[in-house]
Amino acid sequence: MTPPDLSTVQDLSSLDGRLRCPNCTGDLDSTGEGLRCDGCEAFYPFRRGIPLLAIHGTTETWTGDMLPETSAAYQEEYEELSEARRYNEEYRDQVTKRWSTRREFQLLDGLLSSQPRSELLLDLPCGGGRLSDRLAPFTERLVEADIAFGQLRYALEHHEGTDARIWMSASAFHIPFHDASVDGVVCCRLSHHLPTPEERERLVRELLRVAERFVIMTFFDYHSVKNYIRRARRPFNGKPPKMTMTVERVRELAEEGGARLVAAPPLSRLFSGHRYALLEKR
Ligand SMILES: C[S@@+](CC[C@H](N)C(=O)[O-])C[C@H]1O[C@@H](n2cnc3c(N)ncnc32)[C@H](O)[C@@H]1O
Ligand SMILES: [Zn+2]
């Protein structure tokens, strides 16, 4: 199947005044071939009609310091459609992954129904769109964003609904939206791929910055049974530690970002360390 080309159909007008340059925070104007920044004049081209707004890189892009461990390689992992396809087909075909997705749907339904319906909801990273059909009913318009073009192509190829969606490439470290310009942000299964607290905390701050009302995000709980076992076995199997956060640290980051951690249900108390956190802006 050839992935659709959005060149003539993707209408970004509903994002007028909401988008910002991921480099300098200036406003963006559409030129027909891309988006140009009013401030630094950076140009963000459309590829197959998808605006490429992702700034690649990690801590060096916001503190100037490159740390020895970064998620830079992970940002490139699904650039190719074939890699994205492999990842998404695994999620579709493996029984444990299907079970996990079902439970994630339940958690998302519960958390999203506790919020008034959104006008604009941002799904970042959307990956291949595993969760997007579940998010779409909770919003007028869903923005599907990921750093990897291959994932966006996969998501587009498999989108069958008629609901209003907008696709773009974006980094969660430099979200190309003004402060409080989307109702909510959903960020699933990214923070546990970020190797340092600097990256994980930057992620939470960015999500809270662009959300006007709420953030739903997953993290791998340091105090989970899964992580306890991992740490206990580590001296024997040498497996690297999981990239975790504590509920307490997520709560503190929420407070710093003008929000409250209202729920953090686990995906499974025994079989998974992931939690789905709901942070509500005050
Ligand atoms: C494990 S997948 C999860 C996708 C989706 N949320 C889900 O639950 O199926 C993680 C995604 O994060 C994307 N990614 C990695 N680093 C990123 C970054 N800095 N900003 C945005 N997306 C990123 C990858 O391309 C990948 O598609
Ligand atoms: Zn700019």
PDB file of C-alpha atoms and ligand atoms in Angstrom:
ATOM      1  CA  MET A   1       0.000   0.000   0.000  1.00  0.00           C
ATOM      2  CA  THR A   2       1.362   3.460  -0.885  1.00  0.00           C
ATOM      3  CA  PRO A   3       1.128   5.826   2.055  1.00  0.00           C
ATOM      4  CA  PRO A   4      -1.218   8.737   1.276  1.00  0.00           C
ATOM      5  CA  ASP A   5       0.242  12.072   0.308  1.00  0.00           C
ATOM      6  CA  LEU A   6      -1.324  14.895   2.300  1.00  0.00           C
ATOM      7  CA  SER A   7       0.066  17.672   0.097  1.00  0.00           C
ATOM      8  CA  THR A   8      -3.336  18.815  -1.073  1.00  0.00           C
ATOM      9  CA  VAL A   9      -5.520  17.823   1.832  1.00  0.00           C
ATOM     10  CA  GLN A  10      -3.841  18.657   5.122  1.00  0.00           C
ATOM     11  CA  ASP A  11      -5.401  21.891   6.353  1.00  0.00           C
ATOM     12  CA  LEU A  12      -3.414  23.539   9.146  1.00  0.00           C
ATOM     13  CA  SER A  13      -5.667  26.597   9.489  1.00  0.00           C
ATOM     14  CA  SER A  14      -7.164  25.335  12.763  1.00  0.00           C
ATOM     15  CA  LEU A  15      -3.658  25.666  14.249  1.00  0.00           C
ATOM     16  CA  ASP A  16      -3.350  29.369  13.348  1.00  0.00           C
ATOM     17  CA  GLY A  17      -1.824  31.273  16.245  1.00  0.00           C
ATOM     18  CA  ARG A  18      -1.068  28.044  18.124  1.00  0.00           C
ATOM     19  CA  LEU A  19       2.081  26.840  16.368  1.00  0.00           C
ATOM     20  CA  ARG A  20       5.467  28.233  17.280  1.00  0.00           C
ATOM     21  CA  CYS A  21       8.977  27.852  15.972  1.00  0.00           C
ATOM     22  CA  PRO A  22      10.708  25.016  17.860  1.00  0.00           C
ATOM     23  CA  ASN A  23      13.969  26.907  17.484  1.00  0.00           C
ATOM     24  CA  CYS A  24      13.187  30.466  18.675  1.00  0.00           C
ATOM     25  CA  THR A  25       9.478  30.329  19.735  1.00  0.00           C
ATOM     26  CA  GLY A  26       8.462  32.858  17.019  1.00  0.00           C
ATOM     27  CA  ASP A  27       5.173  32.581  15.108  1.00  0.00           C
ATOM     28  CA  LEU A  28       5.017  30.451  11.961  1.00  0.00           C
ATOM     29  CA  ASP A  29       3.499  31.458   8.616  1.00  0.00           C
ATOM     30  CA  SER A  30       2.504  29.006   5.914  1.00  0.00           C
ATOM     31  CA  THR A  31       4.141  29.566   2.529  1.00  0.00           C
ATOM     32  CA  GLY A  32       2.490  26.710   0.658  1.00  0.00           C
ATOM     33  CA  GLU A  33       5.707  24.674   0.619  1.00  0.00           C
ATOM     34  CA  GLY A  34       6.309  24.836   4.325  1.00  0.00           C
ATOM     35  CA  LEU A  35       6.204  27.011   7.413  1.00  0.00           C
ATOM     36  CA  ARG A  36       8.482  30.006   7.928  1.00  0.00           C
ATOM     37  CA  CYS A  37       9.363  31.507  11.285  1.00  0.00           C
ATOM     38  CA  ASP A  38       8.697  35.258  11.746  1.00  0.00           C
ATOM     39  CA  GLY A  39      11.563  35.438  14.254  1.00  0.00           C
ATOM     40  CA  CYS A  40      14.632  33.436  13.180  1.00  0.00           C
ATOM     41  CA  GLU A  41      13.422  32.829   9.605  1.00  0.00           C
ATOM     42  CA  ALA A  42      13.921  29.066   9.949  1.00  0.00           C
ATOM     43  CA  PHE A  43      12.023  27.186   7.252  1.00  0.00           C
ATOM     44  CA  TYR A  44      10.150  23.956   8.015  1.00  0.00           C
ATOM     45  CA  PRO A  45       9.264  22.146   4.770  1.00  0.00           C
ATOM     46  CA  PHE A  46       6.281  19.906   4.104  1.00  0.00           C
ATOM     47  CA  ARG A  47       7.114  16.346   3.119  1.00  0.00           C
ATOM     48  CA  ARG A  48       4.133  14.555   1.575  1.00  0.00           C
ATOM     49  CA  GLY A  49       2.096  17.389   3.090  1.00  0.00           C
ATOM     50  CA  ILE A  50       3.428  16.775   6.610  1.00  0.00           C
ATOM     51  CA  PRO A  51       5.179  19.753   8.248  1.00  0.00           C
ATOM     52  CA  LEU A  52       8.632  18.743   9.493  1.00  0.00           C
ATOM     53  CA  LEU A  53       8.879  20.615  12.767  1.00  0.00           C
ATOM     54  CA  ALA A  54      11.172  18.245  14.659  1.00  0.00           C
ATOM     55  CA  ILE A  55      14.430  19.477  16.087  1.00  0.00           C
ATOM     56  CA  HIS A  56      16.614  16.414  16.569  1.00  0.00           C
ATOM     57  CA  GLY A  57      18.988  16.172  19.520  1.00  0.00           C
ATOM     58  CA  THR A  58      18.794  16.105  23.281  1.00  0.00           C
ATOM     59  CA  THR A  59      20.247  18.130  26.195  1.00  0.00           C
ATOM     60  CA  GLU A  60      22.741  19.968  23.991  1.00  0.00           C
ATOM     61  CA  THR A  61      19.769  21.621  22.256  1.00  0.00           C
ATOM     62  CA  TRP A  62      18.458  23.251  25.453  1.00  0.00           C
ATOM     63  CA  THR A  63      21.356  23.416  27.945  1.00  0.00           C
ATOM     64  CA  GLY A  64      24.271  23.443  25.513  1.00  0.00           C
ATOM     65  CA  ASP A  65      25.752  20.391  27.296  1.00  0.00           C
ATOM     66  CA  MET A  66      25.873  16.991  25.607  1.00  0.00           C
ATOM     67  CA  LEU A  67      25.599  14.260  28.257  1.00  0.00           C
ATOM     68  CA  PRO A  68      27.405  10.932  27.731  1.00  0.00           C
ATOM     69  CA  GLU A  69      24.105   9.043  27.547  1.00  0.00           C
ATOM     70  CA  THR A  70      21.323  10.373  25.322  1.00  0.00           C
ATOM     71  CA  SER A  71      18.237   9.236  23.428  1.00  0.00           C
ATOM     72  CA  ALA A  72      19.601  10.657  20.158  1.00  0.00           C
ATOM     73  CA  ALA A  73      19.923   7.216  18.528  1.00  0.00           C
ATOM     74  CA  TYR A  74      16.393   6.325  19.633  1.00  0.00           C
ATOM     75  CA  GLN A  75      15.088   9.446  17.854  1.00  0.00           C
ATOM     76  CA  GLU A  76      16.371   7.972  14.570  1.00  0.00           C
ATOM     77  CA  GLU A  77      15.153   4.412  15.137  1.00  0.00           C
ATOM     78  CA  TYR A  78      11.831   4.679  13.254  1.00  0.00           C
ATOM     79  CA  GLU A  79      12.801   7.154  10.560  1.00  0.00           C
ATOM     80  CA  GLU A  80      12.378   4.404   7.953  1.00  0.00           C
ATOM     81  CA  LEU A  81       8.898   3.028   7.226  1.00  0.00           C
ATOM     82  CA  SER A  82      10.205  -0.568   7.380  1.00  0.00           C
ATOM     83  CA  GLU A  83      11.387  -0.165  10.992  1.00  0.00           C
ATOM     84  CA  ALA A  84       8.110   1.499  11.981  1.00  0.00           C
ATOM     85  CA  ARG A  85       6.210  -1.366  10.355  1.00  0.00           C
ATOM     86  CA  ARG A  86       8.235  -3.964  12.278  1.00  0.00           C
ATOM     87  CA  TYR A  87       7.551  -2.214  15.606  1.00  0.00           C
ATOM     88  CA  ASN A  88       3.829  -1.746  14.979  1.00  0.00           C
ATOM     89  CA  GLU A  89       3.271  -5.262  13.659  1.00  0.00           C
ATOM     90  CA  GLU A  90       4.895  -6.668  16.783  1.00  0.00           C
ATOM     91  CA  TYR A  91       2.387  -4.737  18.878  1.00  0.00           C
ATOM     92  CA  ARG A  92      -0.440  -6.035  16.700  1.00  0.00           C
ATOM     93  CA  ASP A  93       0.688  -9.683  16.658  1.00  0.00           C
ATOM     94  CA  GLN A  94       2.148 -10.532  20.081  1.00  0.00           C
ATOM     95  CA  VAL A  95      -0.412 -11.761  22.604  1.00  0.00           C
ATOM     96  CA  THR A  96       1.168 -10.007  25.612  1.00  0.00           C
ATOM     97  CA  LYS A  97       1.389  -6.749  23.692  1.00  0.00           C
ATOM     98  CA  ARG A  98      -2.246  -7.040  22.605  1.00  0.00           C
ATOM     99  CA  TRP A  99      -3.209  -7.617  26.227  1.00  0.00           C
ATOM    100  CA  SER A 100      -1.222  -4.601  27.280  1.00  0.00           C
ATOM    101  CA  THR A 101      -2.818  -2.424  24.581  1.00  0.00           C
ATOM    102  CA  ARG A 102      -6.303  -3.472  25.761  1.00  0.00           C
ATOM    103  CA  ARG A 103      -5.465  -2.458  29.309  1.00  0.00           C
ATOM    104  CA  GLU A 104      -3.961   0.820  28.051  1.00  0.00           C
ATOM    105  CA  PHE A 105      -7.202   1.548  26.169  1.00  0.00           C
ATOM    106  CA  GLN A 106      -9.142   1.048  29.429  1.00  0.00           C
ATOM    107  CA  LEU A 107      -6.843   3.367  31.333  1.00  0.00           C
ATOM    108  CA  LEU A 108      -6.981   6.024  28.621  1.00  0.00           C
ATOM    109  CA  ASP A 109     -10.784   5.809  28.433  1.00  0.00           C
ATOM    110  CA  GLY A 110     -11.043   6.275  32.191  1.00  0.00           C
ATOM    111  CA  LEU A 111      -8.632   9.198  32.380  1.00  0.00           C
ATOM    112  CA  LEU A 112      -9.917  10.987  29.269  1.00  0.00           C
ATOM    113  CA  SER A 113     -13.552  10.649  30.288  1.00  0.00           C
ATOM    114  CA  SER A 114     -12.728  12.437  33.539  1.00  0.00           C
ATOM    115  CA  GLN A 115     -11.972  15.542  31.405  1.00  0.00           C
ATOM    116  CA  PRO A 116     -14.325  17.743  29.362  1.00  0.00           C
ATOM    117  CA  ARG A 117     -14.109  16.937  25.633  1.00  0.00           C
ATOM    118  CA  SER A 118     -11.140  18.660  23.982  1.00  0.00           C
ATOM    119  CA  GLU A 119     -11.109  20.950  21.002  1.00  0.00           C
ATOM    120  CA  LEU A 120      -7.485  20.103  20.268  1.00  0.00           C
ATOM    121  CA  LEU A 121      -5.645  17.095  21.674  1.00  0.00           C
ATOM    122  CA  LEU A 122      -1.982  16.404  20.962  1.00  0.00           C
ATOM    123  CA  ASP A 123      -0.778  12.790  20.794  1.00  0.00           C
ATOM    124  CA  LEU A 124       3.032  12.985  21.093  1.00  0.00           C
ATOM    125  CA  PRO A 125       4.657  10.644  20.300  1.00  0.00           C
ATOM    126  CA  CYS A 126       1.906   9.002  18.248  1.00  0.00           C
ATOM    127  CA  GLY A 127       4.197   6.253  16.944  1.00  0.00           C
ATOM    128  CA  GLY A 128       2.298   4.270  14.300  1.00  0.00           C
ATOM    129  CA  GLY A 129      -1.060   5.409  15.703  1.00  0.00           C
ATOM    130  CA  ARG A 130      -1.575   2.487  18.122  1.00  0.00           C
ATOM    131  CA  LEU A 131      -3.662   4.634  20.466  1.00  0.00           C
ATOM    132  CA  SER A 132      -5.022   7.280  18.123  1.00  0.00           C
ATOM    133  CA  ASP A 133      -8.402   5.732  17.298  1.00  0.00           C
ATOM    134  CA  ARG A 134      -9.019   5.543  21.009  1.00  0.00           C
ATOM    135  CA  LEU A 135      -8.108   9.197  21.547  1.00  0.00           C
ATOM    136  CA  ALA A 136     -10.040  10.632  18.589  1.00  0.00           C
ATOM    137  CA  PRO A 137     -13.549  10.424  20.158  1.00  0.00           C
ATOM    138  CA  PHE A 138     -12.378  12.652  23.030  1.00  0.00           C
ATOM    139  CA  THR A 139     -11.521  15.609  20.817  1.00  0.00           C
ATOM    140  CA  GLU A 140     -12.743  17.728  17.917  1.00  0.00           C
ATOM    141  CA  ARG A 141      -9.319  17.494  16.318  1.00  0.00           C
ATOM    142  CA  LEU A 142      -6.384  15.194  17.045  1.00  0.00           C
ATOM    143  CA  VAL A 143      -2.795  16.229  16.334  1.00  0.00           C
ATOM    144  CA  GLU A 144      -0.601  13.199  15.681  1.00  0.00           C
ATOM    145  CA  ALA A 145       3.076  14.007  16.131  1.00  0.00           C
ATOM    146  CA  ASP A 146       6.259  11.966  16.339  1.00  0.00           C
ATOM    147  CA  ILE A 147       9.929  12.654  15.742  1.00  0.00           C
ATOM    148  CA  ALA A 148      10.184   9.782  13.238  1.00  0.00           C
ATOM    149  CA  PHE A 149       8.838  10.205   9.729  1.00  0.00           C
ATOM    150  CA  GLY A 150       8.520   6.413   9.291  1.00  0.00           C
ATOM    151  CA  GLN A 151       6.068   6.249  12.197  1.00  0.00           C
ATOM    152  CA  LEU A 152       4.000   9.100  10.771  1.00  0.00           C
ATOM    153  CA  ARG A 153       3.847   7.349   7.412  1.00  0.00           C
ATOM    154  CA  TYR A 154       2.781   4.105   9.075  1.00  0.00           C
ATOM    155  CA  ALA A 155       0.105   5.929  11.101  1.00  0.00           C
ATOM    156  CA  LEU A 156      -1.215   7.629   7.966  1.00  0.00           C
ATOM    157  CA  GLU A 157      -1.210   4.414   5.964  1.00  0.00           C
ATOM    158  CA  HIS A 158      -3.360   2.734   8.618  1.00  0.00           C
ATOM    159  CA  HIS A 159      -5.747   5.585   9.372  1.00  0.00           C
ATOM    160  CA  GLU A 160      -9.241   4.689   8.203  1.00  0.00           C
ATOM    161  CA  GLY A 161     -11.515   7.028  10.168  1.00  0.00           C
ATOM    162  CA  THR A 162     -12.990  10.281   8.935  1.00  0.00           C
ATOM    163  CA  ASP A 163     -12.309  12.276  12.099  1.00  0.00           C
ATOM    164  CA  ALA A 164     -10.220  15.435  11.802  1.00  0.00           C
ATOM    165  CA  ARG A 165      -6.526  14.682  12.266  1.00  0.00           C
ATOM    166  CA  ILE A 166      -3.390  16.646  11.652  1.00  0.00           C
ATOM    167  CA  TRP A 167       0.040  15.014  11.267  1.00  0.00           C
ATOM    168  CA  MET A 168       3.393  16.643  11.905  1.00  0.00           C
ATOM    169  CA  SER A 169       6.899  15.707  12.922  1.00  0.00           C
ATOM    170  CA  ALA A 170       7.935  17.188  16.259  1.00  0.00           C
ATOM    171  CA  SER A 171      10.316  16.577  19.124  1.00  0.00           C
ATOM    172  CA  ALA A 172       8.790  16.301  22.568  1.00  0.00           C
ATOM    173  CA  PHE A 173      11.780  18.308  23.821  1.00  0.00           C
ATOM    174  CA  HIS A 174      10.843  21.272  21.594  1.00  0.00           C
ATOM    175  CA  ILE A 175       7.093  21.036  21.074  1.00  0.00           C
ATOM    176  CA  PRO A 176       6.157  23.429  18.246  1.00  0.00           C
ATOM    177  CA  PHE A 177       3.140  24.854  20.096  1.00  0.00           C
ATOM    178  CA  HIS A 178       2.741  28.036  22.126  1.00  0.00           C
ATOM    179  CA  ASP A 179       2.154  27.800  25.885  1.00  0.00           C
ATOM    180  CA  ALA A 180      -1.314  26.439  26.831  1.00  0.00           C
ATOM    181  CA  SER A 181      -2.328  26.225  23.162  1.00  0.00           C
ATOM    182  CA  VAL A 182      -3.783  22.688  23.174  1.00  0.00           C
ATOM    183  CA  ASP A 183      -6.405  21.402  25.619  1.00  0.00           C
ATOM    184  CA  GLY A 184      -4.533  18.252  26.493  1.00  0.00           C
ATOM    185  CA  VAL A 185      -1.466  16.201  25.612  1.00  0.00           C
ATOM    186  CA  VAL A 186      -1.144  12.427  25.659  1.00  0.00           C
ATOM    187  CA  CYS A 187       2.408  11.091  25.839  1.00  0.00           C
ATOM    188  CA  CYS A 188       2.603   7.303  26.058  1.00  0.00           C
ATOM    189  CA  ARG A 189       5.705   5.142  26.226  1.00  0.00           C
ATOM    190  CA  LEU A 190       8.345   7.778  25.686  1.00  0.00           C
ATOM    191  CA  SER A 191       9.771   8.714  29.082  1.00  0.00           C
ATOM    192  CA  HIS A 192      11.096   5.183  29.753  1.00  0.00           C
ATOM    193  CA  HIS A 193      13.245   5.479  26.598  1.00  0.00           C
ATOM    194  CA  LEU A 194      14.982   8.605  27.920  1.00  0.00           C
ATOM    195  CA  PRO A 195      18.194   7.657  29.718  1.00  0.00           C
ATOM    196  CA  THR A 196      18.735  10.654  32.012  1.00  0.00           C
ATOM    197  CA  PRO A 197      16.601  12.626  34.496  1.00  0.00           C
ATOM    198  CA  GLU A 198      17.474  15.753  32.457  1.00  0.00           C
ATOM    199  CA  GLU A 199      15.640  14.348  29.404  1.00  0.00           C
ATOM    200  CA  ARG A 200      12.722  12.851  31.349  1.00  0.00           C
ATOM    201  CA  GLU A 201      12.140  16.064  33.256  1.00  0.00           C
ATOM    202  CA  ARG A 202      12.474  18.249  30.189  1.00  0.00           C
ATOM    203  CA  LEU A 203       9.763  16.067  28.635  1.00  0.00           C
ATOM    204  CA  VAL A 204       7.330  16.591  31.530  1.00  0.00           C
ATOM    205  CA  ARG A 205       7.975  20.363  31.550  1.00  0.00           C
ATOM    206  CA  GLU A 206       7.350  20.655  27.803  1.00  0.00           C
ATOM    207  CA  LEU A 207       4.117  18.631  28.010  1.00  0.00           C
ATOM    208  CA  LEU A 208       2.845  20.844  30.837  1.00  0.00           C
ATOM    209  CA  ARG A 209       3.880  24.002  29.022  1.00  0.00           C
ATOM    210  CA  VAL A 210       1.745  23.389  25.929  1.00  0.00           C
ATOM    211  CA  ALA A 211      -1.290  21.907  27.746  1.00  0.00           C
ATOM    212  CA  GLU A 212      -3.999  24.253  28.873  1.00  0.00           C
ATOM    213  CA  ARG A 213      -5.944  21.689  30.905  1.00  0.00           C
ATOM    214  CA  PHE A 214      -4.262  18.298  31.281  1.00  0.00           C
ATOM    215  CA  VAL A 215      -1.425  15.911  30.447  1.00  0.00           C
ATOM    216  CA  ILE A 216      -1.653  12.149  30.370  1.00  0.00           C
ATOM    217  CA  MET A 217       1.772  10.533  30.344  1.00  0.00           C
ATOM    218  CA  THR A 218       3.282   7.169  31.059  1.00  0.00           C
ATOM    219  CA  PHE A 219       6.424   6.522  33.060  1.00  0.00           C
ATOM    220  CA  PHE A 220       8.168   3.440  34.410  1.00  0.00           C
ATOM    221  CA  ASP A 221       7.772   3.491  38.195  1.00  0.00           C
ATOM    222  CA  TYR A 222      11.016   3.157  40.144  1.00  0.00           C
ATOM    223  CA  HIS A 223       9.068   1.576  43.018  1.00  0.00           C
ATOM    224  CA  SER A 224       7.277  -1.028  40.894  1.00  0.00           C
ATOM    225  CA  VAL A 225       7.635  -4.766  41.507  1.00  0.00           C
ATOM    226  CA  LYS A 226       9.083  -5.104  37.992  1.00  0.00           C
ATOM    227  CA  ASN A 227      11.849  -2.649  38.753  1.00  0.00           C
ATOM    228  CA  TYR A 228      12.495  -4.149  42.150  1.00  0.00           C
ATOM    229  CA  ILE A 229      13.091  -7.544  40.515  1.00  0.00           C
ATOM    230  CA  ARG A 230      15.218  -5.970  37.799  1.00  0.00           C
ATOM    231  CA  ARG A 231      17.429  -4.301  40.409  1.00  0.00           C
ATOM    232  CA  ALA A 232      17.695  -7.467  42.516  1.00  0.00           C
ATOM    233  CA  ARG A 233      18.801  -9.533  39.492  1.00  0.00           C
ATOM    234  CA  ARG A 234      21.164  -6.976  38.107  1.00  0.00           C
ATOM    235  CA  PRO A 235      24.358  -8.149  39.870  1.00  0.00           C
ATOM    236  CA  PHE A 236      23.819 -11.594  38.279  1.00  0.00           C
ATOM    237  CA  ASN A 237      22.556 -10.835  34.765  1.00  0.00           C
ATOM    238  CA  GLY A 238      24.176  -7.427  34.225  1.00  0.00           C
ATOM    239  CA  LYS A 239      21.075  -6.027  32.475  1.00  0.00           C
ATOM    240  CA  PRO A 240      21.078  -2.221  32.359  1.00  0.00           C
ATOM    241  CA  PRO A 241      18.785  -0.422  34.804  1.00  0.00           C
ATOM    242  CA  LYS A 242      15.329   0.674  33.637  1.00  0.00           C
ATOM    243  CA  MET A 243      14.779   4.345  32.896  1.00  0.00           C
ATOM    244  CA  THR A 244      12.437   5.192  35.702  1.00  0.00           C
ATOM    245  CA  MET A 245      10.750   8.008  37.590  1.00  0.00           C
ATOM    246  CA  THR A 246       9.071   8.007  40.990  1.00  0.00           C
ATOM    247  CA  VAL A 247       5.447   9.007  41.507  1.00  0.00           C
ATOM    248  CA  GLU A 248       6.777  11.616  43.931  1.00  0.00           C
ATOM    249  CA  ARG A 249       9.043  13.216  41.317  1.00  0.00           C
ATOM    250  CA  VAL A 250       6.199  13.318  38.784  1.00  0.00           C
ATOM    251  CA  ARG A 251       4.064  15.001  41.448  1.00  0.00           C
ATOM    252  CA  GLU A 252       6.775  17.611  42.098  1.00  0.00           C
ATOM    253  CA  LEU A 253       7.206  18.313  38.388  1.00  0.00           C
ATOM    254  CA  ALA A 254       3.443  18.694  38.050  1.00  0.00           C
ATOM    255  CA  GLU A 255       3.418  21.266  40.880  1.00  0.00           C
ATOM    256  CA  GLU A 256       6.343  23.159  39.326  1.00  0.00           C
ATOM    257  CA  GLY A 257       4.436  23.286  36.017  1.00  0.00           C
ATOM    258  CA  GLY A 258       1.239  24.630  37.617  1.00  0.00           C
ATOM    259  CA  ALA A 259      -0.536  21.268  37.716  1.00  0.00           C
ATOM    260  CA  ARG A 260      -1.650  18.574  40.136  1.00  0.00           C
ATOM    261  CA  LEU A 261      -1.020  14.827  39.819  1.00  0.00           C
ATOM    262  CA  VAL A 262      -4.545  13.467  40.204  1.00  0.00           C
ATOM    263  CA  ALA A 263      -4.072   9.791  39.302  1.00  0.00           C
ATOM    264  CA  ALA A 264      -1.299   7.388  38.324  1.00  0.00           C
ATOM    265  CA  PRO A 265      -2.827   3.927  37.839  1.00  0.00           C
ATOM    266  CA  PRO A 266      -0.397   1.105  37.019  1.00  0.00           C
ATOM    267  CA  LEU A 267      -0.736  -0.888  33.827  1.00  0.00           C
ATOM    268  CA  SER A 268      -0.381  -3.974  36.022  1.00  0.00           C
ATOM    269  CA  ARG A 269       0.833  -4.180  39.618  1.00  0.00           C
ATOM    270  CA  LEU A 270       2.896  -7.325  38.999  1.00  0.00           C
ATOM    271  CA  PHE A 271       3.627  -7.627  35.311  1.00  0.00           C
ATOM    272  CA  SER A 272       4.453  -4.081  34.265  1.00  0.00           C
ATOM    273  CA  GLY A 273       6.207  -1.089  35.790  1.00  0.00           C
ATOM    274  CA  HIS A 274       4.363   1.437  33.616  1.00  0.00           C
ATOM    275  CA  ARG A 275       1.930   3.929  35.090  1.00  0.00           C
ATOM    276  CA  TYR A 276      -0.504   6.216  33.337  1.00  0.00           C
ATOM    277  CA  ALA A 277      -0.358   9.605  35.071  1.00  0.00           C
ATOM    278  CA  LEU A 278      -3.022  12.307  34.787  1.00  0.00           C
ATOM    279  CA  LEU A 279      -1.749  15.806  35.526  1.00  0.00           C
ATOM    280  CA  GLU A 280      -4.377  18.548  35.678  1.00  0.00           C
ATOM    281  CA  LYS A 281      -3.408  22.172  35.227  1.00  0.00           C
ATOM    282  CA  ARG A 282      -4.666  24.500  37.969  1.00  0.00           C
TER     283      ARG A 282
HETATM  284  C1  LIG B   1       7.478   3.258  22.077  1.00  0.00           C
HETATM  285  S1  LIG B   1       6.920   4.384  20.838  1.00  0.00           S
HETATM  286  C2  LIG B   1       5.329   4.844  21.502  1.00  0.00           C
HETATM  287  C3  LIG B   1       4.364   5.367  20.483  1.00  0.00           C
HETATM  288  C4  LIG B   1       2.896   5.532  20.973  1.00  0.00           C
HETATM  289  N1  LIG B   1       2.768   6.566  21.953  1.00  0.00           N
HETATM  290  C5  LIG B   1       2.404   4.229  21.534  1.00  0.00           C
HETATM  291  O1  LIG B   1       2.215   4.140  22.751  1.00  0.00           O
HETATM  292  O2  LIG B   1       2.224   3.285  20.745  1.00  0.00           O
HETATM  293  C6  LIG B   1       7.939   5.789  21.136  1.00  0.00           C
HETATM  294  C7  LIG B   1       7.965   6.794  19.996  1.00  0.00           C
HETATM  295  O3  LIG B   1       8.688   7.935  20.419  1.00  0.00           O
HETATM  296  C8  LIG B   1       9.285   8.520  19.284  1.00  0.00           C
HETATM  297  N2  LIG B   1      10.323   9.450  19.800  1.00  0.00           N
HETATM  298  C9  LIG B   1      11.557   9.169  20.250  1.00  0.00           C
HETATM  299  N3  LIG B   1      12.145  10.279  20.734  1.00  0.00           N
HETATM  300  C10 LIG B   1      11.242  11.298  20.567  1.00  0.00           C
HETATM  301  C11 LIG B   1      11.257  12.674  20.852  1.00  0.00           C
HETATM  302  N4  LIG B   1      12.306  13.267  21.428  1.00  0.00           N
HETATM  303  N5  LIG B   1      10.176  13.408  20.530  1.00  0.00           N
HETATM  304  C12 LIG B   1       9.092  12.838  19.935  1.00  0.00           C
HETATM  305  N6  LIG B   1       9.022  11.530  19.644  1.00  0.00           N
HETATM  306  C13 LIG B   1      10.076  10.768  19.964  1.00  0.00           C
HETATM  307  C14 LIG B   1       9.768   7.339  18.485  1.00  0.00           C
HETATM  308  O4  LIG B   1       9.927   7.662  17.130  1.00  0.00           O
HETATM  309  C15 LIG B   1       8.625   6.333  18.723  1.00  0.00           C
HETATM  310  O5  LIG B   1       7.677   6.411  17.686  1.00  0.00           O
HETATM  311 ZN    ZN B   2      12.292  30.786  14.778  1.00  0.00          ZN
END
